[in-house]
Amino acid sequence: MSDERRPADGWRPAAGEPGLYTAGPEDGEPLVLVHGIRLSAWMWQPYTARLTPRFRLTACDLPGHGALRGRPFTLEGAVDRVGAAVREAARATGRRPWVAGVSLGGYTTLAYGALGDGGAAGLLVNGATARADGPLARAFTRMSRTIERIGAARAERLNEAAFRRLLPYDTAVAALHGGLAMETFPEVVADLRRRDFLALAHACATPVQFVNGRRDRRFRADEHAFLDAVRADGTPAGLALVPGGHISCLTDPDLYSRILVRGHAELTRLAGRSGPAGKKEPS
C-alpha cells in the first residue's frame, strides 16, 4: 500500500500486546471496540477523530485477523482477546470499560459477558442477534464454500475492490491497512455454528444493550429472544433499532459514532439498575 493510502495517525500499538491498539487520553471514558469477521482492529481507526477525547479507545485483533492472522480462531480465544483489551483499558484509566462489538465482534462481546472475567461495565452488541444454527448459518456456510472454491487470495481482492468502491475514503483505507483475512472466514463460521448463543445470552451477567440496524433483517432475526434470554435471570438489557444496515460502522462512521454515544448513555442507565455482578438489585 502506498503512503497516500495509509490511514491518518491516531492509533497507537499497546506496549507488549500484539494486535492491541489504543487512542485518546487516559481520563476519557474507557471504551473497547471489537471488529467484525475478516476485518481487524484497524477498522476502528477512523473513530479516533470522532470519539476522542471524550472516550479512551482500545481495540483488539481477534485470532486469525489483523496482526494475529495465522492463529486458529476459536470463540474462547476471541473472548480472551476481549479480556486482554478490557484489562488494558482498566489499567490505563483506572475504570471498568464498556465493550462494543459489531457482527462477529458482537457475538464475541456477548460471549465475553458469559465466559469472560467480568471486567466490563456494560456491553453493546450490534448486529449479532440471529441464532448461529439457523438461516444465517446456512447463508454464511455458502459464502465459506465460495471462498474455498475461488481461493482466499481472489476473495480478498474482490472484497478489497468492493471496500474501495463502497466505503468512505478514510474507512476503506483503515480497514484495508489491517488486511482482510478471508482465509479465516470458513474457520470462524464453522466454530460459530457449534455455539448456542441464546444460552450464552442467558448466562451473561453484565448489562447488555442490543443495537440493530432497521434494514439488517438477517441479523435481527431473533433479537427479542436474545433480549429475553439476557433478562431471564435479572440482568438489565435493552434493544434499540437504529438507521442503516449491517455495516453502518463502515459505511457511515459519523452516524455510527452517534450510535455508540447513545448506546453508552443507555448502558450507563442500565448499569445503574444492576448490582456488583451485573444482576438487578432486589426491589
mmCIF file of C-alpha atoms in Angstrom:
data_model
loop_
_atom_site.group_PDB
_atom_site.id
_atom_site.type_symbol
_atom_site.label_atom_id
_atom_site.label_comp_id
_atom_site.label_asym_id
_atom_site.label_seq_id
_atom_site.Cartn_x
_atom_site.Cartn_y
_atom_site.Cartn_z
ATOM 1 C CA MET A 1 0.000 0.000 0.000
ATOM 2 C CA SER A 2 1.438 3.410 -0.971
ATOM 3 C CA ASP A 3 1.861 6.231 1.527
ATOM 4 C CA GLU A 4 -1.166 8.070 0.109
ATOM 5 C CA ARG A 5 -3.286 5.056 1.016
ATOM 6 C CA ARG A 6 -2.096 4.874 4.611
ATOM 7 C CA PRO A 7 -4.516 5.813 7.383
ATOM 8 C CA ALA A 8 -4.079 9.017 9.355
ATOM 9 C CA ASP A 9 -2.243 8.984 12.664
ATOM 10 C CA GLY A 10 -4.009 8.391 15.977
ATOM 11 C CA TRP A 11 -3.830 4.621 16.536
ATOM 12 C CA ARG A 12 -1.118 3.512 18.995
ATOM 13 C CA PRO A 13 0.026 -0.117 19.369
ATOM 14 C CA ALA A 14 -0.237 -1.157 23.016
ATOM 15 C CA ALA A 15 3.152 -1.977 24.510
ATOM 16 C CA GLY A 16 3.784 -5.723 24.692
ATOM 17 C CA GLU A 17 0.360 -6.618 23.274
ATOM 18 C CA PRO A 18 0.414 -7.620 19.575
ATOM 19 C CA GLY A 19 -2.834 -6.747 17.856
ATOM 20 C CA LEU A 20 -3.971 -4.291 20.535
ATOM 21 C CA TYR A 21 -4.358 -0.579 19.741
ATOM 22 C CA THR A 22 -5.338 2.482 21.749
ATOM 23 C CA ALA A 23 -6.253 6.129 21.234
ATOM 24 C CA GLY A 24 -7.334 9.045 23.363
ATOM 25 C CA PRO A 25 -6.493 10.412 26.807
ATOM 26 C CA GLU A 26 -6.438 8.277 29.928
ATOM 27 C CA ASP A 27 -9.077 10.488 31.547
ATOM 28 C CA GLY A 28 -11.511 9.675 28.729
ATOM 29 C CA GLU A 29 -14.343 7.196 29.245
ATOM 30 C CA PRO A 30 -12.821 3.741 28.530
ATOM 31 C CA LEU A 31 -14.364 2.004 25.532
ATOM 32 C CA VAL A 32 -13.250 -1.312 23.989
ATOM 33 C CA LEU A 33 -14.149 -1.918 20.327
ATOM 34 C CA VAL A 34 -14.378 -5.374 18.717
ATOM 35 C CA HIS A 35 -14.238 -5.818 14.926
ATOM 36 C CA GLY A 36 -16.244 -7.941 12.507
ATOM 37 C CA ILE A 37 -15.351 -11.055 10.536
ATOM 38 C CA ARG A 38 -12.291 -10.856 8.209
ATOM 39 C CA LEU A 39 -11.528 -7.303 9.421
ATOM 40 C CA SER A 40 -9.224 -6.111 12.221
ATOM 41 C CA ALA A 41 -8.828 -3.521 14.959
ATOM 42 C CA TRP A 42 -7.826 -1.093 12.207
ATOM 43 C CA MET A 43 -11.451 -0.782 11.098
ATOM 44 C CA TRP A 44 -11.918 1.414 14.197
ATOM 45 C CA GLN A 45 -9.029 3.791 13.457
ATOM 46 C CA PRO A 46 -11.305 6.440 11.833
ATOM 47 C CA TYR A 47 -13.160 6.681 15.145
ATOM 48 C CA THR A 48 -10.161 8.238 16.872
ATOM 49 C CA ALA A 49 -11.093 11.610 15.378
ATOM 50 C CA ARG A 50 -14.786 11.105 16.108
ATOM 51 C CA LEU A 51 -14.813 9.729 19.674
ATOM 52 C CA THR A 52 -11.712 11.128 21.381
ATOM 53 C CA PRO A 53 -11.066 12.884 23.691
ATOM 54 C CA ARG A 54 -14.467 12.038 25.213
ATOM 55 C CA PHE A 55 -13.581 8.338 25.039
ATOM 56 C CA ARG A 56 -10.335 6.490 25.538
ATOM 57 C CA LEU A 57 -10.382 3.700 22.941
ATOM 58 C CA THR A 58 -8.902 0.207 22.958
ATOM 59 C CA ALA A 59 -9.388 -2.259 20.093
ATOM 60 C CA CYS A 60 -8.134 -5.803 19.694
ATOM 61 C CA ASP A 61 -7.463 -8.115 16.768
ATOM 62 C CA LEU A 62 -9.314 -11.398 17.173
ATOM 63 C CA PRO A 63 -7.493 -14.690 16.473
ATOM 64 C CA GLY A 64 -6.910 -15.192 12.747
ATOM 65 C CA HIS A 65 -7.324 -11.468 11.984
ATOM 66 C CA GLY A 66 -5.055 -8.442 11.660
ATOM 67 C CA ALA A 67 -1.757 -8.918 13.454
ATOM 68 C CA LEU A 68 -2.949 -12.388 14.522
ATOM 69 C CA ARG A 69 -3.516 -13.806 11.027
ATOM 70 C CA GLY A 70 -2.382 -17.395 11.015
ATOM 71 C CA ARG A 71 -3.561 -18.114 14.551
ATOM 72 C CA PRO A 72 -6.508 -20.526 14.769
ATOM 73 C CA PHE A 73 -9.854 -18.926 15.557
ATOM 74 C CA THR A 74 -11.958 -20.157 18.449
ATOM 75 C CA LEU A 75 -14.666 -18.287 20.289
ATOM 76 C CA GLU A 76 -12.808 -18.900 23.563
ATOM 77 C CA GLY A 77 -9.665 -17.380 22.059
ATOM 78 C CA ALA A 78 -11.680 -14.394 20.861
ATOM 79 C CA VAL A 79 -13.136 -13.933 24.359
ATOM 80 C CA ASP A 80 -9.587 -13.989 25.743
ATOM 81 C CA ARG A 81 -8.628 -11.211 23.323
ATOM 82 C CA VAL A 82 -11.533 -9.053 24.508
ATOM 83 C CA GLY A 83 -10.446 -9.769 28.079
ATOM 84 C CA ALA A 84 -6.927 -8.548 27.275
ATOM 85 C CA ALA A 85 -8.351 -5.331 25.812
ATOM 86 C CA VAL A 86 -10.602 -4.824 28.839
ATOM 87 C CA ARG A 87 -7.661 -5.275 31.203
ATOM 88 C CA GLU A 88 -5.518 -2.849 29.190
ATOM 89 C CA ALA A 89 -8.263 -0.215 29.287
ATOM 90 C CA ALA A 90 -8.835 -0.720 33.020
ATOM 91 C CA ARG A 91 -5.104 -0.433 33.796
ATOM 92 C CA ALA A 92 -4.753 2.727 31.728
ATOM 93 C CA THR A 93 -7.818 4.538 33.068
ATOM 94 C CA GLY A 94 -8.440 3.030 36.491
ATOM 95 C CA ARG A 95 -12.050 2.341 35.500
ATOM 96 C CA ARG A 96 -14.074 -0.563 34.115
ATOM 97 C CA PRO A 97 -14.506 -0.092 30.372
ATOM 98 C CA TRP A 98 -17.531 -0.547 28.162
ATOM 99 C CA VAL A 99 -17.268 -3.033 25.298
ATOM 100 C CA ALA A 100 -18.897 -2.544 21.885
ATOM 101 C CA GLY A 101 -18.737 -5.192 19.161
ATOM 102 C CA VAL A 102 -20.262 -5.493 15.710
ATOM 103 C CA SER A 103 -21.246 -8.720 13.890
ATOM 104 C CA LEU A 104 -18.566 -11.296 14.837
ATOM 105 C CA GLY A 105 -17.413 -8.724 17.378
ATOM 106 C CA GLY A 106 -20.963 -8.541 18.721
ATOM 107 C CA TYR A 107 -21.205 -12.305 19.178
ATOM 108 C CA THR A 108 -17.774 -12.267 20.814
ATOM 109 C CA THR A 109 -18.795 -9.400 23.101
ATOM 110 C CA LEU A 110 -21.893 -11.311 24.202
ATOM 111 C CA ALA A 111 -19.777 -14.438 24.797
ATOM 112 C CA TYR A 112 -17.348 -12.347 26.841
ATOM 113 C CA GLY A 113 -20.284 -11.389 29.070
ATOM 114 C CA ALA A 114 -20.953 -15.089 29.706
ATOM 115 C CA LEU A 115 -17.447 -16.599 29.677
ATOM 116 C CA GLY A 116 -15.094 -13.701 30.380
ATOM 117 C CA ASP A 117 -13.609 -12.244 33.526
ATOM 118 C CA GLY A 118 -16.474 -9.861 34.289
ATOM 119 C CA GLY A 119 -14.260 -6.811 33.956
ATOM 120 C CA ALA A 120 -16.559 -4.773 31.718
ATOM 121 C CA ALA A 121 -19.107 -2.237 32.957
ATOM 122 C CA GLY A 122 -21.506 -2.890 30.079
ATOM 123 C CA LEU A 123 -21.768 -4.491 26.646
ATOM 124 C CA LEU A 124 -23.074 -3.058 23.375
ATOM 125 C CA VAL A 125 -23.898 -5.907 20.985
ATOM 126 C CA ASN A 126 -24.529 -4.749 17.416
ATOM 127 C CA GLY A 127 -25.746 -6.913 14.544
ATOM 128 C CA ALA A 128 -25.485 -10.186 16.454
ATOM 129 C CA THR A 129 -28.982 -11.361 17.374
ATOM 130 C CA ALA A 130 -29.541 -14.256 14.988
ATOM 131 C CA ARG A 131 -29.131 -17.850 16.077
ATOM 132 C CA ALA A 132 -25.916 -19.426 14.805
ATOM 133 C CA ASP A 133 -27.663 -22.629 13.681
ATOM 134 C CA GLY A 134 -30.443 -21.129 11.544
ATOM 135 C CA PRO A 135 -30.780 -19.442 8.129
ATOM 136 C CA LEU A 136 -27.867 -17.117 8.903
ATOM 137 C CA ALA A 137 -25.537 -20.072 9.362
ATOM 138 C CA ARG A 138 -26.641 -21.605 6.081
ATOM 139 C CA ALA A 139 -26.008 -18.353 4.219
ATOM 140 C CA PHE A 140 -22.548 -17.966 5.717
ATOM 141 C CA THR A 141 -21.730 -21.607 5.024
ATOM 142 C CA ARG A 142 -22.467 -20.959 1.347
ATOM 143 C CA MET A 143 -20.141 -17.946 1.474
ATOM 144 C CA SER A 144 -17.450 -20.088 3.091
ATOM 145 C CA ARG A 145 -17.730 -22.674 0.324
ATOM 146 C CA THR A 146 -17.424 -19.924 -2.287
ATOM 147 C CA ILE A 147 -14.212 -18.663 -0.649
ATOM 148 C CA GLU A 148 -12.809 -22.176 -0.555
ATOM 149 C CA ARG A 149 -13.734 -22.675 -4.226
ATOM 150 C CA ILE A 150 -12.229 -19.443 -5.611
ATOM 151 C CA GLY A 151 -9.387 -19.210 -3.099
ATOM 152 C CA ALA A 152 -8.773 -16.764 -0.239
ATOM 153 C CA ALA A 153 -6.448 -14.546 -2.295
ATOM 154 C CA ARG A 154 -9.040 -13.926 -5.009
ATOM 155 C CA ALA A 155 -11.777 -13.440 -2.406
ATOM 156 C CA GLU A 156 -9.592 -10.849 -0.682
ATOM 157 C CA ARG A 157 -9.034 -8.958 -3.952
ATOM 158 C CA LEU A 158 -12.773 -8.915 -4.657
ATOM 159 C CA ASN A 159 -13.566 -7.692 -1.139
ATOM 160 C CA GLU A 160 -10.855 -5.042 -1.352
ATOM 161 C CA ALA A 161 -12.302 -3.713 -4.611
ATOM 162 C CA ALA A 162 -15.780 -3.577 -3.048
ATOM 163 C CA PHE A 163 -14.468 -1.730 0.006
ATOM 164 C CA ARG A 164 -12.716 0.866 -2.158
ATOM 165 C CA ARG A 165 -15.891 1.370 -4.182
ATOM 166 C CA LEU A 166 -18.494 1.433 -1.409
ATOM 167 C CA LEU A 167 -16.876 2.865 1.726
ATOM 168 C CA PRO A 168 -15.838 6.392 2.684
ATOM 169 C CA TYR A 169 -12.190 7.020 1.908
ATOM 170 C CA ASP A 170 -10.862 7.057 5.487
ATOM 171 C CA THR A 171 -12.815 3.942 6.458
ATOM 172 C CA ALA A 172 -11.687 1.970 3.408
ATOM 173 C CA VAL A 173 -8.043 2.964 3.882
ATOM 174 C CA ALA A 174 -8.055 1.961 7.568
ATOM 175 C CA ALA A 175 -9.873 -1.340 7.037
ATOM 176 C CA LEU A 176 -7.594 -2.352 4.159
ATOM 177 C CA HIS A 177 -4.484 -1.339 6.093
ATOM 178 C CA GLY A 178 -5.396 -4.000 8.666
ATOM 179 C CA GLY A 179 -5.955 -6.612 5.940
ATOM 180 C CA LEU A 180 -8.930 -8.789 5.018
ATOM 181 C CA ALA A 181 -8.472 -12.281 6.455
ATOM 182 C CA MET A 182 -10.644 -14.186 4.001
ATOM 183 C CA GLU A 183 -8.776 -17.416 4.750
ATOM 184 C CA THR A 184 -10.163 -17.276 8.309
ATOM 185 C CA PHE A 185 -13.798 -16.847 7.230
ATOM 186 C CA PRO A 186 -14.676 -20.575 6.875
ATOM 187 C CA GLU A 187 -12.966 -21.391 10.185
ATOM 188 C CA VAL A 188 -14.946 -18.694 12.015
ATOM 189 C CA VAL A 189 -18.253 -19.807 10.510
ATOM 190 C CA ALA A 190 -17.590 -23.458 11.403
ATOM 191 C CA ASP A 191 -16.798 -22.500 15.010
ATOM 192 C CA LEU A 192 -19.814 -20.236 15.466
ATOM 193 C CA ARG A 193 -22.226 -22.810 14.038
ATOM 194 C CA ARG A 194 -21.431 -25.059 17.002
ATOM 195 C CA ARG A 195 -22.442 -22.406 19.529
ATOM 196 C CA ASP A 196 -25.703 -21.785 21.356
ATOM 197 C CA PHE A 197 -25.650 -18.005 21.627
ATOM 198 C CA LEU A 198 -29.039 -17.869 23.300
ATOM 199 C CA ALA A 199 -27.566 -19.962 26.132
ATOM 200 C CA LEU A 200 -24.610 -17.575 26.288
ATOM 201 C CA ALA A 201 -27.029 -14.629 26.398
ATOM 202 C CA HIS A 202 -28.833 -16.295 29.306
ATOM 203 C CA ALA A 203 -25.508 -16.706 31.145
ATOM 204 C CA CYS A 204 -24.462 -13.079 30.608
ATOM 205 C CA ALA A 205 -24.163 -11.228 33.921
ATOM 206 C CA THR A 206 -23.163 -7.790 32.560
ATOM 207 C CA PRO A 207 -25.729 -5.215 31.360
ATOM 208 C CA VAL A 208 -26.309 -5.506 27.609
ATOM 209 C CA GLN A 209 -27.603 -3.016 25.076
ATOM 210 C CA PHE A 210 -28.525 -4.735 21.811
ATOM 211 C CA VAL A 211 -28.373 -2.441 18.772
ATOM 212 C CA ASN A 212 -29.629 -3.444 15.317
ATOM 213 C CA GLY A 213 -29.953 -1.585 12.052
ATOM 214 C CA ARG A 214 -33.569 -1.441 10.890
ATOM 215 C CA ARG A 215 -32.579 -2.826 7.490
ATOM 216 C CA ASP A 216 -30.428 -5.591 8.993
ATOM 217 C CA ARG A 217 -33.169 -8.232 8.731
ATOM 218 C CA ARG A 218 -30.856 -11.235 8.645
ATOM 219 C CA PHE A 219 -29.019 -10.396 11.877
ATOM 220 C CA ARG A 220 -32.178 -9.143 13.627
ATOM 221 C CA ALA A 221 -33.983 -12.464 13.190
ATOM 222 C CA ASP A 222 -34.012 -13.469 16.877
ATOM 223 C CA GLU A 223 -33.487 -10.111 18.584
ATOM 224 C CA HIS A 224 -36.363 -10.460 21.072
ATOM 225 C CA ALA A 225 -35.311 -13.988 22.015
ATOM 226 C CA PHE A 226 -31.801 -12.686 22.775
ATOM 227 C CA LEU A 227 -33.211 -9.796 24.800
ATOM 228 C CA ASP A 228 -35.423 -12.137 26.820
ATOM 229 C CA ALA A 229 -32.536 -14.564 27.382
ATOM 230 C CA VAL A 230 -30.329 -11.879 28.927
ATOM 231 C CA ARG A 231 -33.169 -10.579 31.087
ATOM 232 C CA ALA A 232 -34.291 -14.042 32.237
ATOM 233 C CA ASP A 233 -32.268 -14.039 35.462
ATOM 234 C CA GLY A 234 -32.432 -10.290 36.051
ATOM 235 C CA THR A 235 -29.516 -8.928 34.028
ATOM 236 C CA PRO A 236 -30.507 -5.491 32.698
ATOM 237 C CA ALA A 237 -30.796 -5.386 28.913
ATOM 238 C CA GLY A 238 -32.249 -3.141 26.225
ATOM 239 C CA LEU A 239 -32.841 -3.204 22.485
ATOM 240 C CA ALA A 240 -32.543 -0.234 20.128
ATOM 241 C CA LEU A 241 -33.254 -0.090 16.400
ATOM 242 C CA VAL A 242 -31.183 2.473 14.530
ATOM 243 C CA PRO A 243 -30.954 3.691 10.924
ATOM 244 C CA GLY A 244 -28.925 1.655 8.468
ATOM 245 C CA GLY A 245 -27.967 -1.910 7.776
ATOM 246 C CA HIS A 246 -25.397 -4.408 8.979
ATOM 247 C CA ILE A 247 -22.189 -2.472 8.313
ATOM 248 C CA SER A 248 -23.111 1.110 9.207
ATOM 249 C CA CYS A 249 -19.906 1.211 11.239
ATOM 250 C CA LEU A 250 -18.067 1.093 7.881
ATOM 251 C CA THR A 251 -20.450 2.879 5.535
ATOM 252 C CA ASP A 252 -21.355 5.805 7.810
ATOM 253 C CA PRO A 253 -18.868 6.318 10.662
ATOM 254 C CA ASP A 254 -20.419 9.689 11.585
ATOM 255 C CA LEU A 255 -23.806 8.053 12.147
ATOM 256 C CA TYR A 256 -22.246 5.104 13.929
ATOM 257 C CA SER A 257 -20.282 7.384 16.257
ATOM 258 C CA ARG A 258 -23.594 8.867 17.388
ATOM 259 C CA ILE A 259 -24.993 5.347 17.833
ATOM 260 C CA LEU A 260 -22.050 4.451 20.087
ATOM 261 C CA VAL A 261 -22.520 7.609 22.155
ATOM 262 C CA ARG A 262 -26.242 6.927 22.597
ATOM 263 C CA GLY A 263 -25.560 3.263 23.350
ATOM 264 C CA HIS A 264 -23.055 4.256 26.007
ATOM 265 C CA ALA A 265 -25.646 6.527 27.617
ATOM 266 C CA GLU A 266 -28.219 3.722 27.637
ATOM 267 C CA LEU A 267 -25.714 1.262 29.106
ATOM 268 C CA THR A 268 -24.910 3.783 31.827
ATOM 269 C CA ARG A 269 -28.616 3.859 32.679
ATOM 270 C CA LEU A 270 -28.889 0.062 32.617
ATOM 271 C CA ALA A 271 -25.778 -0.352 34.773
ATOM 272 C CA GLY A 272 -27.332 1.953 37.351
ATOM 273 C CA ARG A 273 -30.065 -0.669 37.837
ATOM 274 C CA SER A 274 -27.620 -3.534 38.405
ATOM 275 C CA GLY A 275 -25.712 -4.868 41.376
ATOM 276 C CA PRO A 276 -21.944 -5.541 41.566
ATOM 277 C CA ALA A 277 -22.143 -8.672 39.407
ATOM 278 C CA GLY A 278 -24.399 -7.082 36.823
ATOM 279 C CA LYS A 279 -27.595 -8.597 38.250
ATOM 280 C CA LYS A 280 -30.597 -6.446 39.041
ATOM 281 C CA GLU A 281 -30.844 -5.206 42.602
ATOM 282 C CA PRO A 282 -33.776 -6.660 44.561
ATOM 283 C CA SER A 283 -36.694 -4.253 44.859
#
